[in-house]
Amino acid sequence: MKRRLIFLIGYRGAGKTTVARLLAEKFGWSWLDADAVLEERAGKSIRQIFADDGEAAFRDLESAILGELCTLENHVFATGGGVVLREENRVCLKQGVVVWLRASADVLWQRMQQDITTAERRPNLGQGGLAEIEELLRAREPLYEACSDVTVDVEKRAAGDAADAIRSAILSPVGTAENSPAL
Ligand code: S3P
């Protein structure tokens, strides 16, 4: 039996934070952005954490916070794009319904270029740009897929449509997204 929790996973630029807020409104639940919780806890941006302490320290903090979040109920969480990398995180996520917001590298890159504020707070994880997204998606898509209960294509869907599709998929036994677990 799943907890009454929804985790949104997927690459940066997929719209996890906006969809989390809209989806939480639909369910009458609370929502949190796990990266924002982490930055508040650390007292600095993720870019600064990477610069001062390195990626491993960031990933440790990310796992610790996820461990706390997955004990809650009636929440929708937007997670960081790399949360699926650790096995312990994937186990944690599976306590709730995991929804993958999927889009192509091209579309993600276009959206990330328009989102200057987020870019300022996030480090490059490789060479940057479209090449970085393509490389990381090759490694991560199998993990996003293996981890998710519901996949929603956000390539052409606005955030509101994505939230509607997720709600239908979760509540209906046949759903409108690709699959649909009971909550
Ligand atoms: C990361 C994505 C970021 C943030 C960190 C690492 C990643 O989250 O957690 O910079 O590894 O893809 P968003 O997906 O919310 O940008």
XYZ file of C-alpha atoms and ligand atoms in Angstrom:
199
model
C 0.000 0.000 0.000
C 1.362 3.405 -1.014
C 1.475 6.347 1.354
C -0.666 9.360 0.401
C 2.306 11.004 -1.249
C 3.192 11.923 -4.792
C 6.782 12.402 -5.919
C 7.421 14.172 -9.200
C 10.665 13.087 -10.821
C 12.369 14.038 -14.073
C 15.038 16.272 -15.498
C 15.446 19.988 -14.758
C 13.055 22.016 -16.901
C 10.306 19.378 -16.915
C 8.084 21.632 -14.763
C 8.155 19.597 -11.542
C 7.741 22.573 -9.189
C 4.816 24.159 -11.040
C 3.061 20.823 -11.532
C 3.589 19.937 -7.846
C 1.791 23.124 -6.799
C -1.096 22.605 -9.222
C -1.476 18.936 -8.358
C -1.466 19.629 -4.620
C -4.309 22.135 -5.158
C -6.315 19.447 -6.960
C -5.891 16.968 -4.104
C -6.190 19.593 -1.340
C -2.740 18.540 -0.140
C 0.428 20.475 0.703
C 3.391 20.635 -1.632
C 7.129 21.154 -1.264
C 10.095 21.502 -3.565
C 12.747 19.188 -2.088
C 15.561 21.363 -3.505
C 14.089 24.456 -1.832
C 13.886 22.583 1.486
C 17.524 21.583 1.021
C 18.686 25.131 0.206
C 16.837 26.499 3.215
C 18.375 23.845 5.432
C 21.899 24.479 4.089
C 21.482 28.260 4.080
C 22.887 28.512 0.545
C 22.049 27.724 -3.056
C 22.733 24.307 -4.551
C 25.297 25.908 -6.856
C 27.123 27.158 -3.742
C 26.879 23.751 -2.012
C 28.480 22.104 -5.058
C 31.215 24.782 -5.104
C 31.973 24.669 -1.353
C 31.372 21.047 -0.430
C 31.162 19.041 -3.674
C 28.458 16.926 -5.274
C 28.768 14.023 -2.805
C 27.926 16.329 0.108
C 24.922 17.631 -1.831
C 23.746 14.070 -2.590
C 24.058 13.131 1.117
C 21.895 16.091 2.078
C 19.423 15.262 -0.705
C 19.074 11.684 0.609
C 18.674 12.839 4.218
C 15.896 15.267 3.277
C 14.126 12.724 1.080
C 14.233 10.304 4.020
C 12.308 12.861 6.057
C 9.847 13.824 3.337
C 8.802 10.259 2.613
C 7.477 9.859 6.159
C 4.829 12.560 5.565
C 1.292 12.122 4.201
C -0.948 14.214 1.925
C 1.931 15.933 0.156
C 3.139 16.407 -3.389
C 6.917 16.777 -3.745
C 8.985 18.139 -6.603
C 12.364 16.389 -6.419
C 15.786 17.245 -7.844
C 16.598 15.810 -11.268
C 19.284 13.507 -9.868
C 17.310 12.037 -6.985
C 16.903 8.689 -8.770
C 20.672 8.107 -8.892
C 20.890 6.496 -5.460
C 19.278 3.166 -4.701
C 18.342 4.307 -1.179
C 16.448 7.256 -2.689
C 14.594 5.025 -5.135
C 13.459 2.823 -2.224
C 12.245 5.940 -0.389
C 10.372 7.278 -3.412
C 8.482 4.011 -3.830
C 6.650 4.658 -0.568
C 4.498 7.100 -2.540
C 3.247 7.332 -6.112
C 6.142 8.314 -8.360
C 5.342 10.366 -11.451
C 7.929 10.933 -14.176
C 7.520 14.156 -16.161
C 9.171 13.183 -19.424
C 10.374 15.475 -22.213
C 13.084 15.358 -24.874
C 16.513 16.899 -24.350
C 15.712 19.621 -26.924
C 12.570 20.768 -25.146
C 14.223 20.609 -21.712
C 17.114 22.708 -22.996
C 14.750 25.314 -24.448
C 12.866 25.555 -21.168
C 16.028 25.755 -19.085
C 17.297 28.657 -21.177
C 14.119 30.562 -20.383
C 14.428 29.863 -16.654
C 17.297 32.190 -15.699
C 16.550 32.231 -11.942
C 16.812 28.462 -11.595
C 19.935 28.374 -13.776
C 21.652 30.788 -11.399
C 21.007 28.472 -8.448
C 21.948 25.198 -10.163
C 25.443 23.992 -11.052
C 26.437 22.535 -14.392
C 26.814 18.784 -13.981
C 29.010 18.262 -17.028
C 29.922 20.321 -20.041
C 26.647 22.249 -19.840
C 24.083 22.948 -22.541
C 22.226 20.458 -24.685
C 25.164 18.018 -24.702
C 25.019 17.727 -20.907
C 21.291 17.056 -20.949
C 21.637 14.410 -23.672
C 24.425 12.658 -21.801
C 22.674 12.694 -18.434
C 19.337 11.618 -19.904
C 21.013 8.573 -21.448
C 22.058 7.494 -17.960
C 18.952 8.636 -16.118
C 16.006 7.739 -18.317
C 16.214 4.024 -17.441
C 16.175 5.023 -13.762
C 13.266 7.447 -14.159
C 11.382 4.743 -16.001
C 12.143 1.948 -13.520
C 11.206 4.148 -10.592
C 7.950 5.640 -11.847
C 4.377 4.422 -11.391
C 3.009 6.994 -13.840
C 4.714 8.604 -16.825
C 3.379 11.875 -18.202
C 4.695 13.283 -21.433
C 5.199 17.010 -20.828
C 6.758 17.623 -24.232
C 3.679 19.473 -25.473
C 1.598 19.631 -22.298
C 1.280 22.818 -20.275
C 1.675 22.408 -16.509
C -2.092 22.552 -15.885
C -2.753 19.815 -18.447
C 0.011 17.692 -16.948
C -1.533 18.058 -13.475
C -4.950 17.026 -14.864
C -3.430 13.996 -16.606
C -1.655 12.900 -13.445
C -4.787 13.265 -11.336
C -6.799 11.180 -13.801
C -4.118 8.525 -14.008
C -3.900 8.207 -10.250
C -7.617 8.231 -9.509
C -8.936 6.150 -12.384
C -8.187 2.453 -12.827
C -7.580 3.022 -16.529
C -6.185 6.560 -16.304
C -5.262 8.853 -19.142
C -1.519 8.738 -18.721
C 0.496 5.685 -19.631
C -0.320 3.723 -16.476
C -2.144 4.271 -13.210
C -1.456 2.979 -9.716
C -4.007 3.187 -6.931
C -3.104 5.725 -4.290
C 20.222 18.159 -10.252
C 19.046 18.847 -10.460
C 18.653 19.980 -9.629
C 19.353 19.969 -8.268
C 20.819 19.776 -8.435
C 21.171 18.492 -9.154
C 20.538 17.020 -11.131
O 17.258 19.949 -9.410
O 18.824 18.965 -7.447
O 21.323 20.896 -9.123
O 21.410 16.211 -10.786
O 19.895 16.910 -12.205
P 16.146 20.386 -10.494
O 15.845 19.186 -11.319
O 14.990 20.805 -9.653
O 16.744 21.518 -11.253
